[in-house]
Structures are given as structure tokens and as C-alpha cells.
C-alpha atoms as a PDB file:
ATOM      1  CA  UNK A   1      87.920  93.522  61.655  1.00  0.00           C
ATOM      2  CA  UNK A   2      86.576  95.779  64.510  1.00  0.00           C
ATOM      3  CA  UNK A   3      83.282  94.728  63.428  1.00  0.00           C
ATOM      4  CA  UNK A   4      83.433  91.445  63.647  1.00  0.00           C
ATOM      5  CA  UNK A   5      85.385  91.381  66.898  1.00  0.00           C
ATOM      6  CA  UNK A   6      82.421  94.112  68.255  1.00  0.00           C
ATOM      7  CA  UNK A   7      85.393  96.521  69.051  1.00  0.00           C
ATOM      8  CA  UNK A   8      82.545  99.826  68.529  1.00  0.00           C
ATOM      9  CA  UNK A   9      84.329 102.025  69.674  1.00  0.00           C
ATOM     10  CA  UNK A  10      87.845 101.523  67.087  1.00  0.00           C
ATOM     11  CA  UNK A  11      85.413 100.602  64.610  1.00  0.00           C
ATOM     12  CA  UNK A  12      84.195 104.570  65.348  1.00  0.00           C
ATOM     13  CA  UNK A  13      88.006 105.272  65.126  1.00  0.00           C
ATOM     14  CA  UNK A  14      87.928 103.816  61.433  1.00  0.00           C
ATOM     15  CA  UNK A  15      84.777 105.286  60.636  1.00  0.00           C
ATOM     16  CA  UNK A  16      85.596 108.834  61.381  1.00  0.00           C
ATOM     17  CA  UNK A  17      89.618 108.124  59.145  1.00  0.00           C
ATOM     18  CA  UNK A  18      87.804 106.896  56.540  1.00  0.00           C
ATOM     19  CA  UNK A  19      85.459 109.749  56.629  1.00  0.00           C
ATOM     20  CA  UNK A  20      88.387 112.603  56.684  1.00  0.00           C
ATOM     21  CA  UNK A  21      89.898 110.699  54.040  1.00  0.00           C
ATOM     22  CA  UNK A  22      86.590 110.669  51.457  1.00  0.00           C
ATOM     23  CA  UNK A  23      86.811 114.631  52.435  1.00  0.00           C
ATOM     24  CA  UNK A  24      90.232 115.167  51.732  1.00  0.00           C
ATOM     25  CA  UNK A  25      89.922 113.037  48.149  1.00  0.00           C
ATOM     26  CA  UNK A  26      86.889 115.384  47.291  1.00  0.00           C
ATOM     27  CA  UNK A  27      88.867 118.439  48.342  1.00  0.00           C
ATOM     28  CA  UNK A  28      91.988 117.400  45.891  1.00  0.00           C
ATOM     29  CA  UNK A  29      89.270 116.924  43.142  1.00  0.00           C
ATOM     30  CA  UNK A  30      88.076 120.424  42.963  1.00  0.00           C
ATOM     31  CA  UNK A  31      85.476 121.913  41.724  1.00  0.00           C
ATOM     32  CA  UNK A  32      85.691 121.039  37.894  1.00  0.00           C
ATOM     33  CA  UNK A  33      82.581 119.455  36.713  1.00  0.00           C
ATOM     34  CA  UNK A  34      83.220 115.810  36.133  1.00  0.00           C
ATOM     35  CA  UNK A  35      86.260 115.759  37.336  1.00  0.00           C
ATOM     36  CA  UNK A  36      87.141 112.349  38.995  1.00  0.00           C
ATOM     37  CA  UNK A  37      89.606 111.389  41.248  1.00  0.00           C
ATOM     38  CA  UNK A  38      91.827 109.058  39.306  1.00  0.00           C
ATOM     39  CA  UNK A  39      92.103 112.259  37.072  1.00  0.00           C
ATOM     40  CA  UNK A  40      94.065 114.067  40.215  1.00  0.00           C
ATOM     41  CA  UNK A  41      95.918 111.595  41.511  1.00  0.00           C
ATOM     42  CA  UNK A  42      96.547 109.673  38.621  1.00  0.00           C
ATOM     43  CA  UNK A  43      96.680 112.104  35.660  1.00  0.00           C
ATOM     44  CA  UNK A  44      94.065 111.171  32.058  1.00  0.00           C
ATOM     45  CA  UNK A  45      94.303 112.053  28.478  1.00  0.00           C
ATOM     46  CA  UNK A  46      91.774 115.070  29.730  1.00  0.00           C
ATOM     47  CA  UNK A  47      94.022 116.561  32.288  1.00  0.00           C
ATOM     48  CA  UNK A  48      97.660 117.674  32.592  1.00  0.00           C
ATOM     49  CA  UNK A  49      99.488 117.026  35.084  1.00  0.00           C
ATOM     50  CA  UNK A  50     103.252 117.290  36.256  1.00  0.00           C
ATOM     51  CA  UNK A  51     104.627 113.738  37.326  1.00  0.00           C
ATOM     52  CA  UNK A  52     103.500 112.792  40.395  1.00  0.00           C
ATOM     53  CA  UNK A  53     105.488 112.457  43.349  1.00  0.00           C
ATOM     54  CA  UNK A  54     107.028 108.760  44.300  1.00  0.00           C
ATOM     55  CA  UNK A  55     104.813 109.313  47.293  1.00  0.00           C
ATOM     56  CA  UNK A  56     101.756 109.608  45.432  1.00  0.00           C
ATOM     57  CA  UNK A  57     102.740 107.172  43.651  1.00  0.00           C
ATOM     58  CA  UNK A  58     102.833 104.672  46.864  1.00  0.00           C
ATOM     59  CA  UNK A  59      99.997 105.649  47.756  1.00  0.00           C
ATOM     60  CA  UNK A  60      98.025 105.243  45.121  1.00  0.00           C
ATOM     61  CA  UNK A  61      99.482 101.727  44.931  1.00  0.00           C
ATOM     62  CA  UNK A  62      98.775 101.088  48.167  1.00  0.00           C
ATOM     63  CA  UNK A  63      95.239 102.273  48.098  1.00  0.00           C
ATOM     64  CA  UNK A  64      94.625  99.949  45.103  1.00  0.00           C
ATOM     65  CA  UNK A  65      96.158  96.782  46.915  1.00  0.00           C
ATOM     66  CA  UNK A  66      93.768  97.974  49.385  1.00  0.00           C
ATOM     67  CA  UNK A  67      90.264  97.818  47.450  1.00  0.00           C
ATOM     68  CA  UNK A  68      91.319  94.275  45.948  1.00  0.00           C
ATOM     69  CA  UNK A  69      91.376  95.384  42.626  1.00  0.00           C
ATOM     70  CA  UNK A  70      94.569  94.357  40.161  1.00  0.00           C
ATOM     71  CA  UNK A  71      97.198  96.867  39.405  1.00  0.00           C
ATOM     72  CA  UNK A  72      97.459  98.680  35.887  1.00  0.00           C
ATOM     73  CA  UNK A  73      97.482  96.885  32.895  1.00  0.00           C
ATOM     74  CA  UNK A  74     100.861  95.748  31.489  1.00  0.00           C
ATOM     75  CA  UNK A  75     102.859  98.632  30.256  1.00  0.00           C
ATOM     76  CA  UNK A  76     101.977 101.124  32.313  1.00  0.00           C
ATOM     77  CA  UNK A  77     103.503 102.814  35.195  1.00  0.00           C
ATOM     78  CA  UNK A  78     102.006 104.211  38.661  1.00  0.00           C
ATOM     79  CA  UNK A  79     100.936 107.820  38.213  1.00  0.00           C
ATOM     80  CA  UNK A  80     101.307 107.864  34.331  1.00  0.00           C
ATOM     81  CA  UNK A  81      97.969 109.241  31.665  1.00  0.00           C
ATOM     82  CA  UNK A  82      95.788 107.161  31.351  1.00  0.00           C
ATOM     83  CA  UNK A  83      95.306 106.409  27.504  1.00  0.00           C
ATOM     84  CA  UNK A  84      91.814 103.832  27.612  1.00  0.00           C
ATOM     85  CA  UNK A  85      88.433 103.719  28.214  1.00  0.00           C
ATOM     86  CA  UNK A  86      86.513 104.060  31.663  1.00  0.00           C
ATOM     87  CA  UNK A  87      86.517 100.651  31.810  1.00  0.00           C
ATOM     88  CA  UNK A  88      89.966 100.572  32.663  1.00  0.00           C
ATOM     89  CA  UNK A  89      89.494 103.300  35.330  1.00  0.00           C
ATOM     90  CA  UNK A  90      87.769 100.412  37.382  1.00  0.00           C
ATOM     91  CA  UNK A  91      91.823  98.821  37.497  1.00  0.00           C
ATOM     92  CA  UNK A  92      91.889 101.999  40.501  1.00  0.00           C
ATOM     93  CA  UNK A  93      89.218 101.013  42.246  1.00  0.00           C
ATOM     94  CA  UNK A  94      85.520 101.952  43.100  1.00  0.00           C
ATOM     95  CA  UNK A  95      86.732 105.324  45.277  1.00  0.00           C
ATOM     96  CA  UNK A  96      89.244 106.032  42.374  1.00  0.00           C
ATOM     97  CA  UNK A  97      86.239 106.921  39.473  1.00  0.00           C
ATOM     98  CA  UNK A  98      84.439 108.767  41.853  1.00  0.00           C
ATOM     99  CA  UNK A  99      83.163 112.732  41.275  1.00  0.00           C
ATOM    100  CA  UNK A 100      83.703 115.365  44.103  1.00  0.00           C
ATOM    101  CA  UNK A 101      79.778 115.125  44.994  1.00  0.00           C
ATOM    102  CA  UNK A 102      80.208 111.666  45.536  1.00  0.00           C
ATOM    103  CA  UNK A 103      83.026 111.639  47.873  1.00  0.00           C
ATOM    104  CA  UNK A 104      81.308 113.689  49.968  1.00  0.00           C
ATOM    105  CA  UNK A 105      78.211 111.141  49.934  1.00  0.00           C
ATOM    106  CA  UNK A 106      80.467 108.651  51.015  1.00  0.00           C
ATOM    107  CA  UNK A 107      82.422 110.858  53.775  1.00  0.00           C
ATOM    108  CA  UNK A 108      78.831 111.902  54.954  1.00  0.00           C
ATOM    109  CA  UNK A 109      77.704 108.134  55.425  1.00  0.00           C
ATOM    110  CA  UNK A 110      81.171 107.168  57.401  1.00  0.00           C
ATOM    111  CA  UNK A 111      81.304 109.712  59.580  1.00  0.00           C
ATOM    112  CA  UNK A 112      77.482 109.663  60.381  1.00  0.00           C
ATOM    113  CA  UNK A 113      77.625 105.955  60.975  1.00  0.00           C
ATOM    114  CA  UNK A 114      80.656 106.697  63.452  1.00  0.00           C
ATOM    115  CA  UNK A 115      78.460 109.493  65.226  1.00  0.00           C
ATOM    116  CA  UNK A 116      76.036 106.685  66.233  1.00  0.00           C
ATOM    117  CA  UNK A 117      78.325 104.446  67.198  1.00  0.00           C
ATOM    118  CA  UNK A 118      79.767 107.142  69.377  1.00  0.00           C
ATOM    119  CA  UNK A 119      76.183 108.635  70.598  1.00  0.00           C
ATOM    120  CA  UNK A 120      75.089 104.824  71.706  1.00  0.00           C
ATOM    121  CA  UNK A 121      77.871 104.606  74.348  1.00  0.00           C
ATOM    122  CA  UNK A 122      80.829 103.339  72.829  1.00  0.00           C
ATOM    123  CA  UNK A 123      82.651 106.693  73.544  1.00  0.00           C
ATOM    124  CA  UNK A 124      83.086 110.016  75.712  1.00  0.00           C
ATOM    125  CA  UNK A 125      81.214 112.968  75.200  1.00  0.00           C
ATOM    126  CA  UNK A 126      85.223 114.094  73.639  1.00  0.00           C
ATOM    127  CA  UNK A 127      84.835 111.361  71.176  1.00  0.00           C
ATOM    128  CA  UNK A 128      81.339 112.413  70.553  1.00  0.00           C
ATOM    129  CA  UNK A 129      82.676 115.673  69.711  1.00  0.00           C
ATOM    130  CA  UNK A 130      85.226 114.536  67.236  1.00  0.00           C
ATOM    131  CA  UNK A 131      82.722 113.235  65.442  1.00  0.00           C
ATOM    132  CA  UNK A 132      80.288 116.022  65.019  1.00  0.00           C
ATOM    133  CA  UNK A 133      82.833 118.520  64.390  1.00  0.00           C
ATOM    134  CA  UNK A 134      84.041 116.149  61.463  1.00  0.00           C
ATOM    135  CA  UNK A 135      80.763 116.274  60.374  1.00  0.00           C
ATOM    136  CA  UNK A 136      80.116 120.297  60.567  1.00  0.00           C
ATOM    137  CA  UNK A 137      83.378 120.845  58.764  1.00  0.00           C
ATOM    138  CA  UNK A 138      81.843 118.429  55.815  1.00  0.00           C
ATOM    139  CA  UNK A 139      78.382 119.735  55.895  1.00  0.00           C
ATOM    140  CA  UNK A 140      80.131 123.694  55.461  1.00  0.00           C
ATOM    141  CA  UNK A 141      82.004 122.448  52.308  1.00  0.00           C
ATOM    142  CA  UNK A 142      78.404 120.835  50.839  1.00  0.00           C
ATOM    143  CA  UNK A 143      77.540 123.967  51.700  1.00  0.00           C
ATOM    144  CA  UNK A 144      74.397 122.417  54.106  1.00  0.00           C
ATOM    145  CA  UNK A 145      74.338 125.115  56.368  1.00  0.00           C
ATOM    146  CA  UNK A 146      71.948 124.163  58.793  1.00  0.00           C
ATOM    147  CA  UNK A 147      73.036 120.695  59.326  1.00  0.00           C
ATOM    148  CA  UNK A 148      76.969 122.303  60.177  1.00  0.00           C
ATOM    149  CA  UNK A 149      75.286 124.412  62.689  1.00  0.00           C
ATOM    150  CA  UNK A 150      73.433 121.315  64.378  1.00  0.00           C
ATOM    151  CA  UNK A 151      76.096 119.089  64.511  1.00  0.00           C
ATOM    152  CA  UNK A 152      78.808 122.339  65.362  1.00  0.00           C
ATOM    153  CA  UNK A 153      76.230 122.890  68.478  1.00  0.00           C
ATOM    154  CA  UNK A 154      76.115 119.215  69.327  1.00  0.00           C
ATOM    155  CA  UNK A 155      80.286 119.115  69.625  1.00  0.00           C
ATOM    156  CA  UNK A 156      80.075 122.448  71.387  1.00  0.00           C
ATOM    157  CA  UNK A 157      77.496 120.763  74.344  1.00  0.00           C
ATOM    158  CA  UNK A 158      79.729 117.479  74.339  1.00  0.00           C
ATOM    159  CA  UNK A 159      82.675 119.830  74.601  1.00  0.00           C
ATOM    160  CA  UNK A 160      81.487 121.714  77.745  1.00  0.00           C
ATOM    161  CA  UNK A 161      79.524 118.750  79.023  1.00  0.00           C
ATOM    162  CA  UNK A 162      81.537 119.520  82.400  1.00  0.00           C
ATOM    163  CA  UNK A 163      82.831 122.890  82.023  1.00  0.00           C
ATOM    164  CA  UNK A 164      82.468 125.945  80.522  1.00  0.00           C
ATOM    165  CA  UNK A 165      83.732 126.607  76.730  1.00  0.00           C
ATOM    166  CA  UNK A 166      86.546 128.998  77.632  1.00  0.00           C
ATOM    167  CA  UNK A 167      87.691 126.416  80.037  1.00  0.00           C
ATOM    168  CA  UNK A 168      88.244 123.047  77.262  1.00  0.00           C
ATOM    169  CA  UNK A 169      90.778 123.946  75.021  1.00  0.00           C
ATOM    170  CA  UNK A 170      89.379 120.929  71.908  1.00  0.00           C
ATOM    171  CA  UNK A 171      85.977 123.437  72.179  1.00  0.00           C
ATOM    172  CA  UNK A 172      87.632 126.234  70.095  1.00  0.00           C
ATOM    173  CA  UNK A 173      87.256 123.887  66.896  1.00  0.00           C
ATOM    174  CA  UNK A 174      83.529 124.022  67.490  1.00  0.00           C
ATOM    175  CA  UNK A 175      83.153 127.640  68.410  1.00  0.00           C
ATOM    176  CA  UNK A 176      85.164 128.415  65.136  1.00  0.00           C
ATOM    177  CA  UNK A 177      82.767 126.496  62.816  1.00  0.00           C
ATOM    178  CA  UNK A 178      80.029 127.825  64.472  1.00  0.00           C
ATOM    179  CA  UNK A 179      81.128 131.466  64.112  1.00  0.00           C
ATOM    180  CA  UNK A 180      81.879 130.833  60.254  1.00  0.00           C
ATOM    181  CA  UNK A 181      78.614 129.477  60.161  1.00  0.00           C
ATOM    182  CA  UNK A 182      76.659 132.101  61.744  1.00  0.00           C
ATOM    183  CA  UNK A 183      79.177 134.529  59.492  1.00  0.00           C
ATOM    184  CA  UNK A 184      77.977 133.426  56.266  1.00  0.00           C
ATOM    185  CA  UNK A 185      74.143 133.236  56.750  1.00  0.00           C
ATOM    186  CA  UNK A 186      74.335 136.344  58.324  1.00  0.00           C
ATOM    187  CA  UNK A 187      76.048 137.770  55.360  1.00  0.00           C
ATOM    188  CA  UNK A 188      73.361 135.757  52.833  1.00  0.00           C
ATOM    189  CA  UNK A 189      70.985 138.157  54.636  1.00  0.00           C
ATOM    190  CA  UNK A 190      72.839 141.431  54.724  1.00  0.00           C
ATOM    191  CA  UNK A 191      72.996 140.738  50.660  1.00  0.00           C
ATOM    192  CA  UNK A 192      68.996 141.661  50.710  1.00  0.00           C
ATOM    193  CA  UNK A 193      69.481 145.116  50.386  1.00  0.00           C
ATOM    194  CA  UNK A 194      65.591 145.513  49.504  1.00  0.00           C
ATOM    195  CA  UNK A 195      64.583 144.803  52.748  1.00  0.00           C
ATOM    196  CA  UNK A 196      65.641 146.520  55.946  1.00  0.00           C
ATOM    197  CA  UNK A 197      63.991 144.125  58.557  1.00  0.00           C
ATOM    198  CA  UNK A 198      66.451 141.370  56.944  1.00  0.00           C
ATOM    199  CA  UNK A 199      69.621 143.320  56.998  1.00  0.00           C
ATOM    200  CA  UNK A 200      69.308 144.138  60.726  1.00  0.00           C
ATOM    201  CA  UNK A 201      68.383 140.570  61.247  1.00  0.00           C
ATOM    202  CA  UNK A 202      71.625 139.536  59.672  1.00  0.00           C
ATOM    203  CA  UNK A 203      73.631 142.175  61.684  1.00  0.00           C
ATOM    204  CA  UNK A 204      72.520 140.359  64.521  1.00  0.00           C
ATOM    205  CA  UNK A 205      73.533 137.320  63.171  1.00  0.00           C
ATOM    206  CA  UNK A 206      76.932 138.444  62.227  1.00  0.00           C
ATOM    207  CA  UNK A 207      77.127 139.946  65.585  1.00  0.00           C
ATOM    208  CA  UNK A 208      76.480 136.307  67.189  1.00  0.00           C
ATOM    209  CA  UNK A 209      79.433 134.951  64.820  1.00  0.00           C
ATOM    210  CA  UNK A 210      81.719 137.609  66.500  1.00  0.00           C
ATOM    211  CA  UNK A 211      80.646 136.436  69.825  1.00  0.00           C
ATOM    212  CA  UNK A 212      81.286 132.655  68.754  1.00  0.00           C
ATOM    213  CA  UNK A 213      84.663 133.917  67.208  1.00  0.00           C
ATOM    214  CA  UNK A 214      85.881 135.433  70.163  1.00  0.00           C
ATOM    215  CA  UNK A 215      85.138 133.000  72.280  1.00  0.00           C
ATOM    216  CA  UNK A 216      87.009 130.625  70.120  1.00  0.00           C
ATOM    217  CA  UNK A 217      90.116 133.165  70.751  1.00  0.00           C
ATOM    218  CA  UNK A 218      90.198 132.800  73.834  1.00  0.00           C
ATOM    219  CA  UNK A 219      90.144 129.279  73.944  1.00  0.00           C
ATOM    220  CA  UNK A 220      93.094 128.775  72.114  1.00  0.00           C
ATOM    221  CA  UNK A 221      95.336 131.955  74.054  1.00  0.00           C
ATOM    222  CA  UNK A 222      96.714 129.207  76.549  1.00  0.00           C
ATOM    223  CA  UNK A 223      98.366 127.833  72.695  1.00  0.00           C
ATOM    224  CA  UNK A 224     100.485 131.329  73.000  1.00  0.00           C
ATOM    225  CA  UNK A 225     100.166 134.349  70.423  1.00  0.00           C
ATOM    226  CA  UNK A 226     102.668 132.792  68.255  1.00  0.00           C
ATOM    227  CA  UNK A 227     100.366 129.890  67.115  1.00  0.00           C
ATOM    228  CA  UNK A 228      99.543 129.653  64.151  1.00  0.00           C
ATOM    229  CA  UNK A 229      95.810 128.483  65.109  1.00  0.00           C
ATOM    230  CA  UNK A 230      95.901 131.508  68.071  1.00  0.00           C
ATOM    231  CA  UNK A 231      97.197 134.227  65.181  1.00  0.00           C
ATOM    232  CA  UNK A 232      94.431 132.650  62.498  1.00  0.00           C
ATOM    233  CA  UNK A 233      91.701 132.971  64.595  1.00  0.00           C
ATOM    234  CA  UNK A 234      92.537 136.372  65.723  1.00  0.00           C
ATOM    235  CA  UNK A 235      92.312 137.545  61.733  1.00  0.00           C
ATOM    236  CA  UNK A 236      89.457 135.670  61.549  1.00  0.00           C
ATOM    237  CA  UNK A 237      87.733 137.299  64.293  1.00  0.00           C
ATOM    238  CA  UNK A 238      89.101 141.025  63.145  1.00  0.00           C
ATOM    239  CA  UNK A 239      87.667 140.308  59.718  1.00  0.00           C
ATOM    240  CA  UNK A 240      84.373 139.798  61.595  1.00  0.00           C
ATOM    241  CA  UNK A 241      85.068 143.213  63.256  1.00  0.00           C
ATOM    242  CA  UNK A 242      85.906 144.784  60.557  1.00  0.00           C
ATOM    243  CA  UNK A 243      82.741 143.538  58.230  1.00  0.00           C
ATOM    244  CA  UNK A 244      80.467 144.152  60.789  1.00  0.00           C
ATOM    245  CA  UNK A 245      81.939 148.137  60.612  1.00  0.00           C
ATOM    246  CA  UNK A 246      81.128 148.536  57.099  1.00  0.00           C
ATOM    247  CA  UNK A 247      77.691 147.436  57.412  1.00  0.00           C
ATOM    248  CA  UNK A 248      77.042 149.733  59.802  1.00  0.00           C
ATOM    249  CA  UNK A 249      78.384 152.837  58.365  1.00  0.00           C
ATOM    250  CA  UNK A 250      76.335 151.815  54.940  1.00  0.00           C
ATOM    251  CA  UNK A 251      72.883 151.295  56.933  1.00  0.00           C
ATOM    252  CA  UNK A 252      73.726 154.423  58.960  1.00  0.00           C
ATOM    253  CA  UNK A 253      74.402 156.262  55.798  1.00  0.00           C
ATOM    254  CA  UNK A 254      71.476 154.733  53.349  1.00  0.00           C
ATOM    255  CA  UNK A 255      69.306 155.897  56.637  1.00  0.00           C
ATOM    256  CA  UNK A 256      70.402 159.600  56.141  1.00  0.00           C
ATOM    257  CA  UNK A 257      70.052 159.651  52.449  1.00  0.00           C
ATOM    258  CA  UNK A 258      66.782 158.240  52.332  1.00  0.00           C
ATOM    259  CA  UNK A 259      63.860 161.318  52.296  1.00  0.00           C
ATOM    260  CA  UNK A 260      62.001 162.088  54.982  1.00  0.00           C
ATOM    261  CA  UNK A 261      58.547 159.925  55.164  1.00  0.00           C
ATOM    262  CA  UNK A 262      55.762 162.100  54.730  1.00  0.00           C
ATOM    263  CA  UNK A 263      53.718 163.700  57.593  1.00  0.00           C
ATOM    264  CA  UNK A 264      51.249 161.877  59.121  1.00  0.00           C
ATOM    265  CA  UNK A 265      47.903 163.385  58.117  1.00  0.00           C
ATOM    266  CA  UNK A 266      45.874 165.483  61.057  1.00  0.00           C
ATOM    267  CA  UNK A 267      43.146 164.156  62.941  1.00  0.00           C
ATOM    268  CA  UNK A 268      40.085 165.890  62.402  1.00  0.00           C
ATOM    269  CA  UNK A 269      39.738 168.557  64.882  1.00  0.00           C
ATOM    270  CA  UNK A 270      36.694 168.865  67.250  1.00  0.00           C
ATOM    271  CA  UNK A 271      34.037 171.530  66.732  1.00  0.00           C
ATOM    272  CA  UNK A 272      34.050 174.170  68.489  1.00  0.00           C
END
């Protein structure tokens, strides 16, 4: 509808719900290989499943209203196991018989599609933001590194676009991802224990994720200690502290058990 009234910028809205929503229906499927899910929300002959919740079972209801498709087949309620073929899985709906990797494909596209939207003008630089954190928090759990720094980065710059990141309180979520980023390639590189040059390389990288991490802490003090976002990213950022310790003590310990390199051979002394 926003579409074809040209409303960009609540079509951007929509993009970026339907994108959290693709991520949180690849989150509830799990990890299990082939694992659909119609298999979570409704229950099949492959999975057990306690009786879902009347609220599920809305939901799914309404989410099949939704996608135009009929409801179940005579006989059979909302939420019950299914007992046919695939073909029957298409009663749920396209998103319904999808696998976790597929979600994500289809969260990915949403939210990117809002992020232009946004980046072409129909937005603020906050709204911009929104976007690309949405989009580093995806890109960590498809486990694309790189791209969750880059976009992390670009909702950090949109963030601060007038003032420094201590200062904007919505900058914290981008300073977080970017520390857990920056955590967990430094850490890939602190794993190569047969090469020195790459530990200390990740040190420094860990060390950078600290720096993000505090910086994150402060920026969410003015929500009070008691906040449960203020208190998590404290742990978070004494877990850093506390990693970054034992790394130290076991390079500064491998260095003193290692022998002593040999002696550089003499120069050739001058006749007399």
C-alpha cells in the first residue's frame, strides 16, 4: 500500500518489520538441519512438540489469512501434527516451509531494500541507523563478519552524524555490535597458536573490542546501573577484560618457557 501511494519512507518502516520478523522466524527454527518453520510453530509427524499456546495459535492463523493461502484442510485444528505430505505444508504459506538459511535470505533482502530507501533521502541519518544496525545484528547470526562490521560502522557514523558517540544514547546498540564483532575475529586469531605475529595482532583486536565495549557502557549509564541493558553490557565488557587477562598471562608465560634463540654467530675479526 505504501508503495503504491509512494509513502518511502513507511514503506522503509515495513521493510525493516518484515525484516526483524524473517530473523526472529529463523531464530525459532534453530539450528537443526532441515528443520522448517511450520515444524516450530506448527508441530509435524518429525517433531514433538507440547501444544501450542492459543496465541500461537492466532498467530499462525493470522499469518496464513495474511499470505492468501486457505486454512488447514478439514479436520484439523490450528497448531496440531501435521500427518500429510509437503504438499499440504503449502496450506501455511510460502514463509511457513521455509529452512533457517532461507529466512535469513529473505530478512537480508527486506532490510537491505529498506537501507536504500532510507540512504536515498526518505529518512534521518536515525532512521538510517535503524536500518544498518538491523542489518549488522543479521549479518553476526549468518555469521558474515565483515559485512556486520560495515554496516555496524555505517549506524555508528549516522549515529554521531552531529555529536559525539558518548553523547547519543541509540549509538550504544552500534558500539555493542561492533565490539562483539571485533571480539570474535580477534579471538579467530588468538586461536593460531602457531604463529606469534597473529596472536598479537588479535590482542590488538580484542583490545579495540574493549574500547568499543566501553564506550557502549557509557552510553547507556544515563539508563541507571539497574538496567538491565546498563548491567549486560557491563558483563559483557568485564568478560572482555577478563579474556584479554588470560591471553596475556599465556603469551607472557609461553615467552618464558620457550629456549633461548641461539647466539648470533661472530663477525670475523680483523687481522692484526
Amino acid at each position: 500500500i505504501a508503495k503504491k501511494r509512494n509513502d518511502l519512507p513507511f514503506a522503509a518502516s515495513a521493510l525493516n518489520g518484515f525484516g526483524t520478523f524473517y530473523q526472529n522466524c529463523a531464530q525459532r527454527v534453530g539450528r537443526e538441519k532441515n528443520k522448517r518453520l511450520c515444524d516450530v510453530v506448527h508441530g509435524d509427524a518429525r517433531t514433538v512438540l507440547r501444544k501450542p499456546s492459543l496465541k500461537k495459535q492466532v498467530s499462525a492463523k493470522k499469518f496464513v489469512k495474511y499470505q492468501k493461502v486457505p486454512p488447514p484442510a478439514s479436520g484439523r485444528r490450528w497448531g496440531s501434527a501435521s500427518t500429510s505430505s509437503m504438499e499440504d505444508d503449502d496450506l501455511y504459506g510460502s514463509t511457513l516451509i521455509l529452512e533457517r538459511s532461507a529466512l535469513y535470505k529473505k530478512a537480508e533482502g527486506k532490510l537491505m531494500e529498506a537501507l536504500r530507501i532510507r540512504e536515498d533521502g526518505n529518512g534521518s541519518h536515525l532512521d538510517v541507523a535503524q536500518v544498518a544496525v538491523s542489518l549488522g545484528s543479521l549479518t553476526v547470526e549468518m555469521a558474515i563478519f565483515d559485512a556486520a562490521r560495515a554496516f555496524f560502522d555505517l549506524a555508528l557514523r549516522n549515529y554521531t552524524f552531529d555529536e559525539s558517540a558518548d553523547a547519543h544514547p541509540r549509538a550504544a546498540h552500534a558500539l555493542a555490535g561492533l565490539a562483539r564483532v571485533r571480539r570474535h575475529q580477534g579471538s579467530k586469531m588468538l586461536q593460531q597458536r602457531d604463529s606469534l605475529s597473529a596472536r598479537r595482532a588479535g590482542l590488538l583486536v580484542l583490545d579495540e573490542a574493549i574500547n568499543f565495549q566501553a564506550q557502549a557502557v557509557r552510553s547507556r549509564a544515563s539508563l541507571g546501573q539497574r538496567h538491565g541493558l546498563y548491567q549486560a553490557s557491563v558483563a559483557e565488557l568485564r568478560a572482555m577484560e577478563s579474556q584479554r587477562d588470560q591471553v596475556e598471562r599465556a603469551m607472557k608465560s609461553a615467552d618464558a618457557d620457550a629456549p633461548p634463540s641461539p647466539p648470533s654467530s661472530m663477525a670475523a675479526s680483523s687481522p692484526e
